[in-house]
Short mmCIF file of C-alpha atoms in Angstrom, two decimals:
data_model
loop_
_atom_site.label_atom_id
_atom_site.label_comp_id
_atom_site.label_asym_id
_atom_site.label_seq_id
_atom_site.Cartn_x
_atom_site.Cartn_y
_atom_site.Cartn_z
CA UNK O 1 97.90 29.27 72.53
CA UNK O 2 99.14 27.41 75.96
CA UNK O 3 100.62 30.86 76.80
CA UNK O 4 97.80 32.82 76.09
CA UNK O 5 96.07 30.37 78.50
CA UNK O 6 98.40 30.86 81.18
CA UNK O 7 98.21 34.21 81.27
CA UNK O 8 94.22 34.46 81.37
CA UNK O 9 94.71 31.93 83.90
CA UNK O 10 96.63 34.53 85.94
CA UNK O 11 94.88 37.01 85.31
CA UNK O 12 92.03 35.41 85.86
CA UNK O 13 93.73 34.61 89.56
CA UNK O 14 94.91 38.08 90.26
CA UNK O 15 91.13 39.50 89.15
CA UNK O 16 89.64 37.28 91.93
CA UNK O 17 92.53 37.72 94.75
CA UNK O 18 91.96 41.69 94.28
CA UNK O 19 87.95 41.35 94.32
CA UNK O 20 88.67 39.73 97.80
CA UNK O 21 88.76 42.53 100.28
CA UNK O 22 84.75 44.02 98.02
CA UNK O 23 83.28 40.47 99.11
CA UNK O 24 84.23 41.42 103.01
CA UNK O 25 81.40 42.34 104.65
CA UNK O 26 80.25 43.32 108.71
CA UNK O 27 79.49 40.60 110.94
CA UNK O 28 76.02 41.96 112.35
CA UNK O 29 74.87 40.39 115.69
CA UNK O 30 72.89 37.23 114.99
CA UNK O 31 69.28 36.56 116.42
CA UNK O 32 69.57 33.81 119.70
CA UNK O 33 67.35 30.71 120.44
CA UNK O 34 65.56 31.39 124.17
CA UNK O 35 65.24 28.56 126.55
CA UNK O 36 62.47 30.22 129.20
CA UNK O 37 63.90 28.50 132.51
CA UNK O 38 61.86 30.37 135.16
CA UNK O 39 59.67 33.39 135.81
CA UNK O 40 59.24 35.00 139.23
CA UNK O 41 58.04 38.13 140.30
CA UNK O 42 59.28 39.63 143.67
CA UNK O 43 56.31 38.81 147.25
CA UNK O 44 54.57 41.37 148.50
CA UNK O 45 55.18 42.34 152.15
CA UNK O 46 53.39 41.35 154.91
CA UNK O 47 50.78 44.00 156.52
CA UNK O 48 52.13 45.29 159.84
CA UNK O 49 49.82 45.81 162.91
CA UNK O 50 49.14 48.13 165.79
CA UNK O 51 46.46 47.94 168.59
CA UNK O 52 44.45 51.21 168.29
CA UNK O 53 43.37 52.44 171.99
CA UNK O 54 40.56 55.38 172.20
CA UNK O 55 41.60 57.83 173.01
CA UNK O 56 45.44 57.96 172.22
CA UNK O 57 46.93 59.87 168.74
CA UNK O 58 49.46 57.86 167.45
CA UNK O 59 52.60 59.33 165.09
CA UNK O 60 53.42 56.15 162.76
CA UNK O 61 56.77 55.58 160.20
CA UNK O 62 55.49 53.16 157.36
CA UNK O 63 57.76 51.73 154.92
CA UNK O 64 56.85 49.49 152.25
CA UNK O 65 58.40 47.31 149.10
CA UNK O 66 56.76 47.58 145.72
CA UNK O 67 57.22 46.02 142.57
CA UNK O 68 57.98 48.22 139.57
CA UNK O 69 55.80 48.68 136.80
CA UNK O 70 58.20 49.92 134.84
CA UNK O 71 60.67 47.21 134.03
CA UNK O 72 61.01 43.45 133.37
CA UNK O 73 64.49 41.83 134.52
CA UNK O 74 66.30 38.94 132.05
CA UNK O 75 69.27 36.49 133.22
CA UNK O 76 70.85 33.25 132.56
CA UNK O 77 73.92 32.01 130.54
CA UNK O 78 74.98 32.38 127.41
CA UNK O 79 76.61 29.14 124.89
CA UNK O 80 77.43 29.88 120.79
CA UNK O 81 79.44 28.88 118.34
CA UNK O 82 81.62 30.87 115.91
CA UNK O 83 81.01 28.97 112.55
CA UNK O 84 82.54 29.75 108.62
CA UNK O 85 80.04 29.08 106.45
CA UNK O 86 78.91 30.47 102.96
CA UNK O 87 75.53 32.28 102.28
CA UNK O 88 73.17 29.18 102.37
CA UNK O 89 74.79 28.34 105.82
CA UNK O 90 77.11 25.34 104.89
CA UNK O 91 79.43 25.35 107.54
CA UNK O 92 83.57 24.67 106.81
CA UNK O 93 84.51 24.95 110.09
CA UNK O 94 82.95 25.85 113.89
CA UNK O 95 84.18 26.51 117.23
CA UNK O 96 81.93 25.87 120.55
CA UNK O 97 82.18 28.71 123.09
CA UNK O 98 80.83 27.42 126.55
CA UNK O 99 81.37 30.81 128.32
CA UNK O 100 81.47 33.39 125.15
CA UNK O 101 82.89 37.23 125.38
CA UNK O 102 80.57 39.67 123.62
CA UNK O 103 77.16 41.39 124.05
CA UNK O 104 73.12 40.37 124.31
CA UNK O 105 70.62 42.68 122.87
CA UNK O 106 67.22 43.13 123.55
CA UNK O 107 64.49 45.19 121.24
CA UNK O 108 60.32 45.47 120.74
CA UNK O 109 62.06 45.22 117.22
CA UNK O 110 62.59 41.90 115.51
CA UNK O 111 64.89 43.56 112.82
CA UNK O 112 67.47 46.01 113.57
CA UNK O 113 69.37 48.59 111.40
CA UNK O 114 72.91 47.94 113.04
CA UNK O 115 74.35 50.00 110.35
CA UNK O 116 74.84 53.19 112.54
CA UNK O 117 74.14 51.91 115.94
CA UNK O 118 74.95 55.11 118.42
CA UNK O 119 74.28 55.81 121.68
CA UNK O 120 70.98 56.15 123.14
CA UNK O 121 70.46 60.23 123.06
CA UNK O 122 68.58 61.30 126.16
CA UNK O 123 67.74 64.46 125.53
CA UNK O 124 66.29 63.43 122.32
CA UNK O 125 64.25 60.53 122.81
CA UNK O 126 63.83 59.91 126.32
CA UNK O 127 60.22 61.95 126.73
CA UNK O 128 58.68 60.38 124.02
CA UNK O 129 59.84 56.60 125.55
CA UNK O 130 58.63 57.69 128.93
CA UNK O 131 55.52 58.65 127.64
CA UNK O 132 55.09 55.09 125.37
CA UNK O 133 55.40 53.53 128.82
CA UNK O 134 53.29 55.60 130.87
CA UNK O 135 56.39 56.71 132.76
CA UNK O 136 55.67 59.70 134.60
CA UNK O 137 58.32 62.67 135.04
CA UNK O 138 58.53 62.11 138.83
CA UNK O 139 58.93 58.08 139.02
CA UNK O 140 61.90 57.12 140.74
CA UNK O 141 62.35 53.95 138.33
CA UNK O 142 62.07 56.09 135.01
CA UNK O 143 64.56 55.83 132.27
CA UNK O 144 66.87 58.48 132.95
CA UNK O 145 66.71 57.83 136.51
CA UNK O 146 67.86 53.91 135.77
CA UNK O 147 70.21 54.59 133.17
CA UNK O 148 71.58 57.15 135.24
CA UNK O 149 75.52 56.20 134.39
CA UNK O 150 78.17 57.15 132.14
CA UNK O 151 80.08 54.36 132.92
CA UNK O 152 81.35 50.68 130.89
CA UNK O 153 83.76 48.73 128.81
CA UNK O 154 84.34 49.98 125.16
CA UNK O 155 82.49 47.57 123.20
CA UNK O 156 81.72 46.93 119.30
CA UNK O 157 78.53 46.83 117.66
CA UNK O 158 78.49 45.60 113.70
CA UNK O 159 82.07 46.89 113.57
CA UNK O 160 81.11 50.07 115.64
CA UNK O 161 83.28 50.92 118.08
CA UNK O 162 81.07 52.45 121.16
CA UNK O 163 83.76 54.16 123.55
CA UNK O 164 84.85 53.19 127.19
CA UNK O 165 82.43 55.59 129.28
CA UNK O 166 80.25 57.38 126.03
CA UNK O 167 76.48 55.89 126.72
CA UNK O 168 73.75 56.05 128.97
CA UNK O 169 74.64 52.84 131.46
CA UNK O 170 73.66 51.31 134.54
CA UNK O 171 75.16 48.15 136.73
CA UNK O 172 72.86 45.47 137.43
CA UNK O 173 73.66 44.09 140.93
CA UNK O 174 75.25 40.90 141.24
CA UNK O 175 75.70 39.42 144.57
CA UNK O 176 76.69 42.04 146.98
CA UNK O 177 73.19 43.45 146.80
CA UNK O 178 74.61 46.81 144.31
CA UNK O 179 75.55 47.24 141.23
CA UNK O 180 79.73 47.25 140.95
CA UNK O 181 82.09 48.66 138.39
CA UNK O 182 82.97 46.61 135.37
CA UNK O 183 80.20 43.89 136.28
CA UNK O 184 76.93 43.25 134.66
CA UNK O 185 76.62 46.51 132.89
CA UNK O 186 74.11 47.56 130.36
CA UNK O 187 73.83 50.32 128.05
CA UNK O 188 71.19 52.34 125.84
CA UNK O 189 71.39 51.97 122.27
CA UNK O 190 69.53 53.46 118.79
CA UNK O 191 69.87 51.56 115.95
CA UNK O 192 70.76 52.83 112.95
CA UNK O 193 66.32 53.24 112.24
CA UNK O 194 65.71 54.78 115.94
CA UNK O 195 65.17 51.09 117.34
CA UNK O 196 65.92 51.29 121.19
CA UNK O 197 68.04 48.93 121.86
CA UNK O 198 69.33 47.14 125.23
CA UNK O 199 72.72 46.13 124.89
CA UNK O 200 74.05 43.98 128.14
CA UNK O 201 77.90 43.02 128.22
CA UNK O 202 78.43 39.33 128.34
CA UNK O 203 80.41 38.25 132.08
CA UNK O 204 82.26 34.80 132.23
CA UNK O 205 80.10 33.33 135.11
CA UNK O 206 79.92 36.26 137.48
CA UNK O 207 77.70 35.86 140.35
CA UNK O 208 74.68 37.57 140.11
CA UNK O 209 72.06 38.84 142.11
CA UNK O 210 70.52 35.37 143.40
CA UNK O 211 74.46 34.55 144.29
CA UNK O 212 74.33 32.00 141.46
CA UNK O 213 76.70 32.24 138.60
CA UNK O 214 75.07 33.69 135.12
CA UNK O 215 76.76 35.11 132.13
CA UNK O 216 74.44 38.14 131.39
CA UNK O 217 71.81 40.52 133.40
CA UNK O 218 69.64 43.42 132.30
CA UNK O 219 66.46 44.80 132.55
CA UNK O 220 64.23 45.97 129.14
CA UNK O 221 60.82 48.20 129.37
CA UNK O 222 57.25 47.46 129.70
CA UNK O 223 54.39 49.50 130.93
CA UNK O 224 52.56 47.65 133.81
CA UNK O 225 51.11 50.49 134.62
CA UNK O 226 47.12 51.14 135.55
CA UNK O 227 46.49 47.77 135.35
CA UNK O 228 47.96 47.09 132.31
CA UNK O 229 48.48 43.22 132.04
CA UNK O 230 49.32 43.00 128.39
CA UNK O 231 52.57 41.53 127.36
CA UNK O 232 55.30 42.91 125.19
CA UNK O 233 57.30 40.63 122.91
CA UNK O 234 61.28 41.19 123.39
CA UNK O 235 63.71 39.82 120.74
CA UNK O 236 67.13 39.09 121.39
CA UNK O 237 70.27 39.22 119.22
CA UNK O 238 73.87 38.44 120.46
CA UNK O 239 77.44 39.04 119.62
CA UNK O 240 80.05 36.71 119.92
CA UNK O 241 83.93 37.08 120.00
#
């Protein structure tokens, strides 16, 4: 009888060690907590002047500053913690990152399919997104037109490897006034659902644009146009290593 237990207790052992590797699962990006620090929109210029005479004809150059109705621009720093913990969230063990490597997302949608995240597809989705935000063909700040890079790190989403130079990307600029290789770049995403997704890689205190240090930039979509004054919730999801 004592060897008969032994050996169901080994078995028993061996059943469990080799279910192991069924019970591993993808570690999905997690939804963040959002501190709101500040929220400034650019001035508007000042009107220029010139004393009319009667008489004269006057050939003018006007130049002029406006503020895009077309995107809204996110920034700040980024703190986490890797944790092991079981379903219910009891935590065995946790590390504190103060400047994390990874990726923020941003999405209208407050649940993402990760499961199949790709690259944002241009020629397949980009009308219909221009047209949701009142995005006109010619617009200088339109999606294409931003996005208008094939260039960034090789990141992973979910376990997804997205390839060095695959996506549509653009550089956000950091503190010599233009965007610069290999710093604050962002890239288009669809979820695995057709969520659009903004996907920002995660800097270790560049500069940024302001000339103070943050750990992420990147812009996200929302139609100001024709008055519109509504506001679009944005939720965020991050990805730490």
């Amino acid at each position: 009888m004592k060897k008969m237990n032994k050996l169901s207790l080994i078995l028993f052992i061996s059943l469990v060690t080799l279910a192991l590797p069924s019970l591993v699962l993808a570690i999905s990006p997690s939804g963040a907590s959002l501190t709101s620090i500040s929220n400034e929109t650019g001035s508007l210029d000042v009107a220029g002047s010139h004393s009319a005479i009667a008489g004269n004809v006057t050939e003018m150059g006007v130049a002029s500053t406006v503020t895009t109705q077309t995107w809204q621009g996110y920034f700040g720093n980024v703190t986490g913690t890797v944790q092991l913990a079981d379903g219910s969230d009891n935590v065995m063990y946790n590390w504190s990152l103060a400047s994390p490597e990874g990726e923020i997302y941003a999405s209208v949608n407050n649940s993402i399919n990760w499961v199949g995240t790709q690259c944002y597809n241009n020629t397949t989705f980009t009308s219909n997104l221009e047209l949701e935000y009142n995005i006109a063909n010619n617009d200088v700040d339109g999606i294409d037109e931003t996005f208008s890079l094939q260039d960034h790190d090789a990141f992973y989403v979910n376990n997804v490897l997205i390839n060095t130079n695959t996506c549509m990307s653009t550089r956000i600029y950091g503190d010599t006034g233009a965007g610069v290789n290999a710093e604050f770049e962002e890239v288009l995403l669809k979820g695995g659902s057709n969520e659009t997704i903004f996907a920002s890689i995660l800097e270790e205190n560049m500069l940024g644009f302001d000339s103070a240090s943050h750990d992420f930039q990147m812009i996200v979509l929302e139609d100001g146009h024709n008055a519109d004054t509504s506001t679009r919730p944005y939720y965020f999801f991050v990805e730490l290593e």
